[in-house]
Amino acid sequence: MNYRHAFHAGNHCDVLKHAALCLILERLKAKDKPFAVLDTHAGRGLYELVSEAALKTAEHKGGVARVLADSAPPASLAPYIEAVARANPFGGLRWYPGSPMIVIEALRPGDSAKFCELNPEERAALETAVGSDGQVKIFDRDGYQAVRAFLPPIERRGLVLIDPPFEKPGEYLRLAEALAEGLKRWATGIFMIWRPVKDAPGWLGFLRAAEGISDTLNVELNIRGPVEGKLTGSGLYIVNPPFGLSASLTAALPWLAERLAIGPGAGWLLQERERAVVIREASGKA
Ligand SMILES: C[S@@+](CC[C@H](N)C(=O)[O-])C[C@H]1O[C@@H](n2cnc3c(N)ncnc32)[C@H](O)[C@@H]1O
């Protein structure tokens, strides 16, 4: 397990994933009922953008830094921009909040969150960053196994975020199995899967396996056309998306594609499916 998210924190992939995560949490908070979050691949929770690892790649400069540098971002990015600002109480952009930090900031009394992280160093850093209490639990546990062990949550509403590092072959197969298991246990839960735009056959295999799922949102953001060996785009596959998420993402994606573009072929895609039938599709080039 070599993957360290510190090299990538705040890049274009994080912008897409965390902007959507913030929007989902906003929708969950809109109701007065408790919700639960299971973050299967949590990472260290908080990233210092001036650390050696972050400075080596400086990927945040092409991601979150570009978003913050604009004076008129779309309103649907406000929850994301606020989450980043909360991690930097003295202003600037020294810290970048990972998914656990974003989730914890959204919890109200009665809500709960579970985080799984297998890398001991990352888990220790996560424990330091967010701590554990009755409401927040951190596990040294395989995230895919957690989908079987922890669902459904007693709150019966909430989100499962599955954000694997894609460093081993067969990740799409594990994702498809985990999603099927998760939905068997919790048919009404929101599931959000992050993926890199690469390995087209693996992705198509996943889509075939997920064909029977009834309510999904498939989103892609590409900062340029494909380049061998480079990660130029990422996607989100969301099951049971909350009401309004599709519209909010549609409002943000063209702006993000333009703002984060680094070359020809930049663009975005959003595909809404109900009972395996595409009911709305929108896309654009930057
Ligand atoms: C992409 S990073 C997570 C980033 C985080 N979700 C965020 O948005 O801030 C993936 C993390 O999963 C951890 N990991 C890898 N395989 C795992 C597994 N099977 N179960 C749980 N964690 C795993 C890695 O150590 C890494 O920290």
Tab-separated table of C-alpha atoms and ligand atoms in Angstrom:
chain	number	residue	atom	x	y	z
A	1	MET	CA	0.000	0.000	0.000
A	2	ASN	CA	2.117	2.879	-1.277
A	3	TYR	CA	-0.566	5.432	-2.028
A	4	ARG	CA	-0.268	8.694	-0.084
A	5	HIS	CA	-3.016	11.194	-0.687
A	6	ALA	CA	-0.769	14.045	0.535
A	7	PHE	CA	0.806	14.124	-2.946
A	8	HIS	CA	-2.591	14.840	-4.497
A	9	ALA	CA	-4.528	16.787	-1.858
A	10	GLY	CA	-6.598	19.613	-3.288
A	11	ASN	CA	-6.056	18.630	-6.939
A	12	HIS	CA	-8.805	18.688	-9.593
A	13	CYS	CA	-10.039	15.251	-8.487
A	14	ASP	CA	-10.404	16.396	-4.879
A	15	VAL	CA	-12.221	19.535	-6.017
A	16	LEU	CA	-14.870	17.495	-7.841
A	17	LYS	CA	-15.215	14.864	-5.096
A	18	HIS	CA	-15.271	17.285	-2.168
A	19	ALA	CA	-17.572	19.797	-3.888
A	20	ALA	CA	-20.089	16.961	-4.416
A	21	LEU	CA	-19.523	15.671	-0.869
A	22	CYS	CA	-20.299	19.132	0.555
A	23	LEU	CA	-23.495	19.356	-1.529
A	24	ILE	CA	-24.660	15.925	-0.344
A	25	LEU	CA	-23.977	16.846	3.287
A	26	GLU	CA	-25.948	20.077	2.816
A	27	ARG	CA	-28.928	18.042	1.600
A	28	LEU	CA	-28.621	15.612	4.519
A	29	LYS	CA	-28.529	18.527	6.963
A	30	ALA	CA	-31.620	20.066	5.396
A	31	LYS	CA	-33.799	17.534	7.250
A	32	ASP	CA	-34.122	17.473	10.981
A	33	LYS	CA	-33.372	13.727	11.163
A	34	PRO	CA	-29.975	12.259	12.094
A	35	PHE	CA	-27.725	10.902	9.353
A	36	ALA	CA	-24.723	8.578	9.224
A	37	VAL	CA	-21.617	8.656	7.035
A	38	LEU	CA	-19.335	5.713	6.272
A	39	ASP	CA	-16.066	6.822	4.644
A	40	THR	CA	-14.453	3.537	3.557
A	41	HIS	CA	-11.049	4.927	2.452
A	42	ALA	CA	-10.591	7.927	4.709
A	43	GLY	CA	-6.992	9.112	4.349
A	44	ARG	CA	-5.384	11.358	6.974
A	45	GLY	CA	-8.221	13.886	7.243
A	46	LEU	CA	-6.201	17.084	6.947
A	47	TYR	CA	-3.353	17.910	4.561
A	48	GLU	CA	-0.696	20.552	4.976
A	49	LEU	CA	-0.130	22.028	1.542
A	50	VAL	CA	3.330	23.265	2.517
A	51	SER	CA	4.463	19.752	3.567
A	52	GLU	CA	7.326	18.127	1.647
A	53	ALA	CA	4.922	15.685	-0.045
A	54	ALA	CA	2.451	18.382	-1.108
A	55	LEU	CA	5.179	20.745	-2.310
A	56	LYS	CA	6.765	17.998	-4.392
A	57	THR	CA	3.758	17.805	-6.690
A	58	ALA	CA	1.906	21.056	-5.815
A	59	GLU	CA	-1.203	19.530	-7.417
A	60	HIS	CA	-3.426	21.821	-5.363
A	61	LYS	CA	-2.209	24.739	-7.463
A	62	GLY	CA	-4.112	23.328	-10.433
A	63	GLY	CA	-7.142	22.507	-8.269
A	64	VAL	CA	-8.412	24.202	-5.146
A	65	ALA	CA	-6.062	27.200	-5.560
A	66	ARG	CA	-7.620	27.976	-8.955
A	67	VAL	CA	-11.126	27.762	-7.471
A	68	LEU	CA	-10.251	30.125	-4.616
A	69	ALA	CA	-8.490	32.583	-6.917
A	70	ASP	CA	-11.732	33.396	-8.724
A	71	SER	CA	-13.912	36.154	-7.345
A	72	ALA	CA	-17.191	34.836	-8.792
A	73	PRO	CA	-17.478	31.045	-8.467
A	74	PRO	CA	-20.934	29.466	-8.932
A	75	ALA	CA	-23.155	29.510	-5.845
A	76	SER	CA	-23.255	25.706	-5.731
A	77	LEU	CA	-19.538	25.682	-4.894
A	78	ALA	CA	-20.102	27.823	-1.789
A	79	PRO	CA	-20.316	24.855	0.658
A	80	TYR	CA	-16.988	23.517	-0.688
A	81	ILE	CA	-15.281	26.910	-0.536
A	82	GLU	CA	-16.570	27.354	3.035
A	83	ALA	CA	-15.221	23.909	4.017
A	84	VAL	CA	-11.753	24.878	2.757
A	85	ALA	CA	-11.993	28.252	4.547
A	86	ARG	CA	-12.924	26.498	7.825
A	87	ALA	CA	-9.704	24.476	7.600
A	88	ASN	CA	-7.767	27.756	7.288
A	89	PRO	CA	-9.046	29.894	10.163
A	90	PHE	CA	-6.195	32.393	9.696
A	91	GLY	CA	-6.926	32.800	6.001
A	92	GLY	CA	-4.849	31.688	3.016
A	93	LEU	CA	-4.501	28.121	1.835
A	94	ARG	CA	-2.116	26.263	4.109
A	95	TRP	CA	-4.423	23.384	4.987
A	96	TYR	CA	-6.679	21.244	2.845
A	97	PRO	CA	-9.538	19.286	4.459
A	98	GLY	CA	-9.869	15.643	3.453
A	99	SER	CA	-13.218	13.888	3.387
A	100	PRO	CA	-13.201	13.056	7.159
A	101	MET	CA	-12.677	16.695	8.113
A	102	ILE	CA	-15.418	17.837	5.740
A	103	VAL	CA	-17.811	15.209	7.120
A	104	ILE	CA	-17.062	15.959	10.770
A	105	GLU	CA	-17.640	19.670	10.285
A	106	ALA	CA	-21.119	18.826	8.977
A	107	LEU	CA	-22.168	16.576	11.851
A	108	ARG	CA	-24.869	17.771	14.222
A	109	PRO	CA	-25.607	16.236	17.623
A	110	GLY	CA	-27.149	12.840	16.835
A	111	ASP	CA	-25.372	12.359	13.486
A	112	SER	CA	-22.497	9.879	13.263
A	113	ALA	CA	-19.478	9.014	11.122
A	114	LYS	CA	-17.266	5.964	10.663
A	115	PHE	CA	-13.879	6.142	8.945
A	116	CYS	CA	-11.774	3.211	7.725
A	117	GLU	CA	-8.090	3.582	6.949
A	118	LEU	CA	-5.656	0.679	6.537
A	119	ASN	CA	-2.368	2.585	6.375
A	120	PRO	CA	-1.103	2.921	9.993
A	121	GLU	CA	0.598	6.293	9.420
A	122	GLU	CA	-2.415	7.775	7.701
A	123	ARG	CA	-4.709	6.392	10.393
A	124	ALA	CA	-2.556	7.820	13.198
A	125	ALA	CA	-2.609	11.212	11.484
A	126	LEU	CA	-6.390	10.930	11.110
A	127	GLU	CA	-6.755	10.158	14.806
A	128	THR	CA	-4.670	13.242	15.617
A	129	ALA	CA	-6.633	15.421	13.198
A	130	VAL	CA	-10.161	14.460	14.161
A	131	GLY	CA	-10.032	12.246	17.277
A	132	SER	CA	-12.587	9.559	18.114
A	133	ASP	CA	-15.613	9.889	20.346
A	134	GLY	CA	-19.149	8.537	20.602
A	135	GLN	CA	-20.094	10.244	17.367
A	136	VAL	CA	-16.937	9.658	15.320
A	137	LYS	CA	-15.195	6.283	15.038
A	138	ILE	CA	-11.960	5.443	13.215
A	139	PHE	CA	-11.273	1.823	12.215
A	140	ASP	CA	-8.213	-0.135	11.170
A	141	ARG	CA	-10.391	-2.057	8.783
A	142	ASP	CA	-10.688	-2.832	5.089
A	143	GLY	CA	-13.174	-0.329	3.667
A	144	TYR	CA	-14.882	-2.893	1.451
A	145	GLN	CA	-15.368	-5.223	4.388
A	146	ALA	CA	-16.817	-2.292	6.357
A	147	VAL	CA	-19.607	-1.982	3.782
A	148	ARG	CA	-20.675	-5.494	4.797
A	149	ALA	CA	-20.100	-4.972	8.521
A	150	PHE	CA	-21.541	-1.497	9.142
A	151	LEU	CA	-24.605	-1.242	6.912
A	152	PRO	CA	-27.340	-0.327	7.379
A	153	PRO	CA	-26.636	2.382	9.972
A	154	ILE	CA	-29.192	2.802	12.731
A	155	GLU	CA	-29.977	6.312	11.456
A	156	ARG	CA	-31.251	4.752	8.178
A	157	ARG	CA	-30.276	7.832	6.185
A	158	GLY	CA	-26.909	9.035	5.039
A	159	LEU	CA	-23.928	8.436	2.798
A	160	VAL	CA	-21.291	5.846	1.987
A	161	LEU	CA	-18.218	7.393	0.355
A	162	ILE	CA	-15.981	4.869	-1.425
A	163	ASP	CA	-12.742	6.504	-2.508
A	164	PRO	CA	-10.094	3.819	-3.147
A	165	PRO	CA	-6.553	4.586	-4.331
A	166	PHE	CA	-6.826	2.478	-7.537
A	167	GLU	CA	-3.285	1.218	-7.037
A	168	LYS	CA	-4.091	-2.486	-7.385
A	169	PRO	CA	-5.685	-4.241	-10.368
A	170	GLY	CA	-9.291	-5.327	-9.967
A	171	GLU	CA	-10.483	-2.193	-8.122
A	172	TYR	CA	-13.589	-1.876	-10.324
A	173	LEU	CA	-14.526	-5.451	-9.551
A	174	ARG	CA	-14.205	-4.832	-5.816
A	175	LEU	CA	-16.236	-1.631	-6.220
A	176	ALA	CA	-19.040	-3.408	-8.076
A	177	GLU	CA	-19.190	-6.141	-5.436
A	178	ALA	CA	-19.131	-3.649	-2.564
A	179	LEU	CA	-21.875	-1.570	-4.154
A	180	ALA	CA	-24.082	-4.630	-4.691
A	181	GLU	CA	-23.480	-5.736	-1.081
A	182	GLY	CA	-24.097	-2.233	0.237
A	183	LEU	CA	-27.358	-1.793	-1.648
A	184	LYS	CA	-28.552	-5.230	-0.561
A	185	ARG	CA	-28.133	-4.104	3.051
A	186	TRP	CA	-29.191	-0.486	2.605
A	187	ALA	CA	-31.212	0.111	-0.555
A	188	THR	CA	-31.976	3.762	0.253
A	189	GLY	CA	-28.473	4.887	1.240
A	190	ILE	CA	-26.577	7.396	-0.866
A	191	PHE	CA	-23.416	5.785	-2.266
A	192	MET	CA	-20.721	7.946	-3.865
A	193	ILE	CA	-17.822	6.257	-5.649
A	194	TRP	CA	-14.808	8.200	-6.875
A	195	ARG	CA	-12.828	6.962	-9.889
A	196	PRO	CA	-9.970	8.154	-12.061
A	197	VAL	CA	-10.728	8.533	-15.774
A	198	LYS	CA	-8.515	5.675	-16.972
A	199	ASP	CA	-8.884	1.923	-17.511
A	200	ALA	CA	-11.931	2.236	-19.800
A	201	PRO	CA	-12.501	-1.561	-19.942
A	202	GLY	CA	-12.560	-1.736	-16.114
A	203	TRP	CA	-15.046	1.144	-15.954
A	204	LEU	CA	-17.303	-0.436	-18.597
A	205	GLY	CA	-17.212	-3.690	-16.642
A	206	PHE	CA	-18.302	-1.801	-13.539
A	207	LEU	CA	-21.162	-0.126	-15.445
A	208	ARG	CA	-22.325	-3.493	-16.771
A	209	ALA	CA	-22.308	-4.930	-13.238
A	210	ALA	CA	-24.243	-1.887	-11.979
A	211	GLU	CA	-26.783	-1.942	-14.824
A	212	GLY	CA	-29.754	-2.903	-12.663
A	213	ILE	CA	-29.304	-0.071	-10.144
A	214	SER	CA	-32.274	2.226	-10.466
A	215	ASP	CA	-31.284	5.788	-9.574
A	216	THR	CA	-27.786	7.006	-10.430
A	217	LEU	CA	-25.778	10.053	-11.353
A	218	ASN	CA	-22.606	9.647	-13.390
A	219	VAL	CA	-20.352	12.688	-13.430
A	220	GLU	CA	-17.003	13.368	-15.105
A	221	LEU	CA	-14.626	16.302	-15.081
A	222	ASN	CA	-11.662	16.309	-17.463
A	223	ILE	CA	-9.019	19.025	-17.306
A	224	ARG	CA	-7.727	18.022	-20.746
A	225	GLY	CA	-7.919	15.128	-23.196
A	226	PRO	CA	-6.234	11.839	-22.237
A	227	VAL	CA	-2.425	11.788	-21.917
A	228	GLU	CA	-0.631	8.461	-21.370
A	229	GLY	CA	0.497	8.115	-17.743
A	230	LYS	CA	-1.241	11.275	-16.512
A	231	LEU	CA	-4.447	11.622	-14.530
A	232	THR	CA	-6.375	14.184	-16.558
A	233	GLY	CA	-9.874	13.527	-15.284
A	234	SER	CA	-11.998	11.927	-12.604
A	235	GLY	CA	-15.540	10.799	-12.132
A	236	LEU	CA	-18.179	10.241	-9.508
A	237	TYR	CA	-20.801	7.534	-9.603
A	238	ILE	CA	-23.583	8.380	-7.178
A	239	VAL	CA	-26.429	6.041	-6.294
A	240	ASN	CA	-29.637	7.503	-4.811
A	241	PRO	CA	-28.425	11.097	-5.345
A	242	PRO	CA	-30.321	13.529	-3.116
A	243	PHE	CA	-32.827	15.882	-4.692
A	244	GLY	CA	-31.143	18.946	-6.188
A	245	LEU	CA	-27.648	17.438	-6.462
A	246	SER	CA	-27.832	17.012	-10.221
A	247	ALA	CA	-28.915	20.633	-10.737
A	248	SER	CA	-26.205	21.950	-8.388
A	249	LEU	CA	-23.501	19.953	-10.159
A	250	THR	CA	-24.787	21.012	-13.573
A	251	ALA	CA	-24.395	24.611	-12.423
A	252	ALA	CA	-20.800	24.040	-11.250
A	253	LEU	CA	-19.322	21.672	-13.849
A	254	PRO	CA	-18.973	24.037	-16.860
A	255	TRP	CA	-17.244	26.597	-14.638
A	256	LEU	CA	-14.961	23.966	-13.090
A	257	ALA	CA	-14.042	22.547	-16.505
A	258	GLU	CA	-13.109	25.995	-17.735
A	259	ARG	CA	-11.340	27.090	-14.553
A	260	LEU	CA	-9.289	23.901	-14.112
A	261	ALA	CA	-8.555	23.220	-17.807
A	262	ILE	CA	-4.890	22.720	-18.702
A	263	GLY	CA	-5.224	21.848	-22.365
A	264	PRO	CA	-7.410	20.779	-25.271
A	265	GLY	CA	-10.125	18.236	-24.558
A	266	ALA	CA	-11.163	19.635	-21.172
A	267	GLY	CA	-14.853	19.134	-20.446
A	268	TRP	CA	-17.529	17.607	-18.289
A	269	LEU	CA	-20.372	15.119	-18.365
A	270	LEU	CA	-23.425	14.482	-16.236
A	271	GLN	CA	-25.747	11.565	-16.835
A	272	GLU	CA	-28.854	10.863	-14.790
A	273	ARG	CA	-30.337	7.377	-14.932
A	274	GLU	CA	-33.532	5.974	-13.547
A	275	ARG	CA	-34.170	2.241	-13.744
A	276	ALA	CA	-31.143	1.876	-16.049
A	277	VAL	CA	-32.587	4.396	-18.548
A	278	VAL	CA	-30.837	7.700	-19.189
A	279	ILE	CA	-33.347	10.418	-18.336
A	280	ARG	CA	-31.034	13.405	-18.681
A	281	GLU	CA	-27.577	13.890	-20.067
A	282	ALA	CA	-25.585	17.068	-20.248
A	283	SER	CA	-21.998	17.670	-21.278
A	284	GLY	CA	-19.750	20.451	-22.418
A	285	LYS	CA	-16.263	21.397	-23.494
A	286	ALA	CA	-14.188	23.991	-21.727
B	1	LIG	C1	-7.777	8.421	-2.133
B	1	LIG	S1	-7.233	8.229	-0.482
B	1	LIG	C2	-8.563	8.789	0.470
B	1	LIG	C3	-8.842	10.272	0.400
B	1	LIG	C4	-10.012	10.711	1.248
B	1	LIG	N1	-11.208	9.910	1.019
B	1	LIG	C5	-10.342	12.165	0.984
B	1	LIG	O1	-11.187	12.451	0.117
B	1	LIG	O2	-9.777	13.027	1.662
B	1	LIG	C6	-7.378	6.490	-0.249
B	1	LIG	C7	-6.958	5.999	1.141
B	1	LIG	O3	-7.402	4.653	1.300
B	1	LIG	C8	-6.449	3.917	2.072
B	1	LIG	N2	-6.700	2.503	1.752
B	1	LIG	C9	-6.218	1.763	0.731
B	1	LIG	N3	-6.826	0.551	0.687
B	1	LIG	C10	-7.733	0.545	1.700
B	1	LIG	C11	-8.717	-0.384	2.141
B	1	LIG	N4	-8.869	-1.568	1.514
B	1	LIG	N5	-9.493	-0.063	3.181
B	1	LIG	C12	-9.356	1.139	3.817
B	1	LIG	N6	-8.445	2.063	3.450
B	1	LIG	C13	-7.653	1.789	2.393
B	1	LIG	C14	-5.111	4.484	1.615
B	1	LIG	O4	-4.137	4.290	2.608
B	1	LIG	C15	-5.452	5.962	1.395
B	1	LIG	O5	-5.163	6.738	2.539
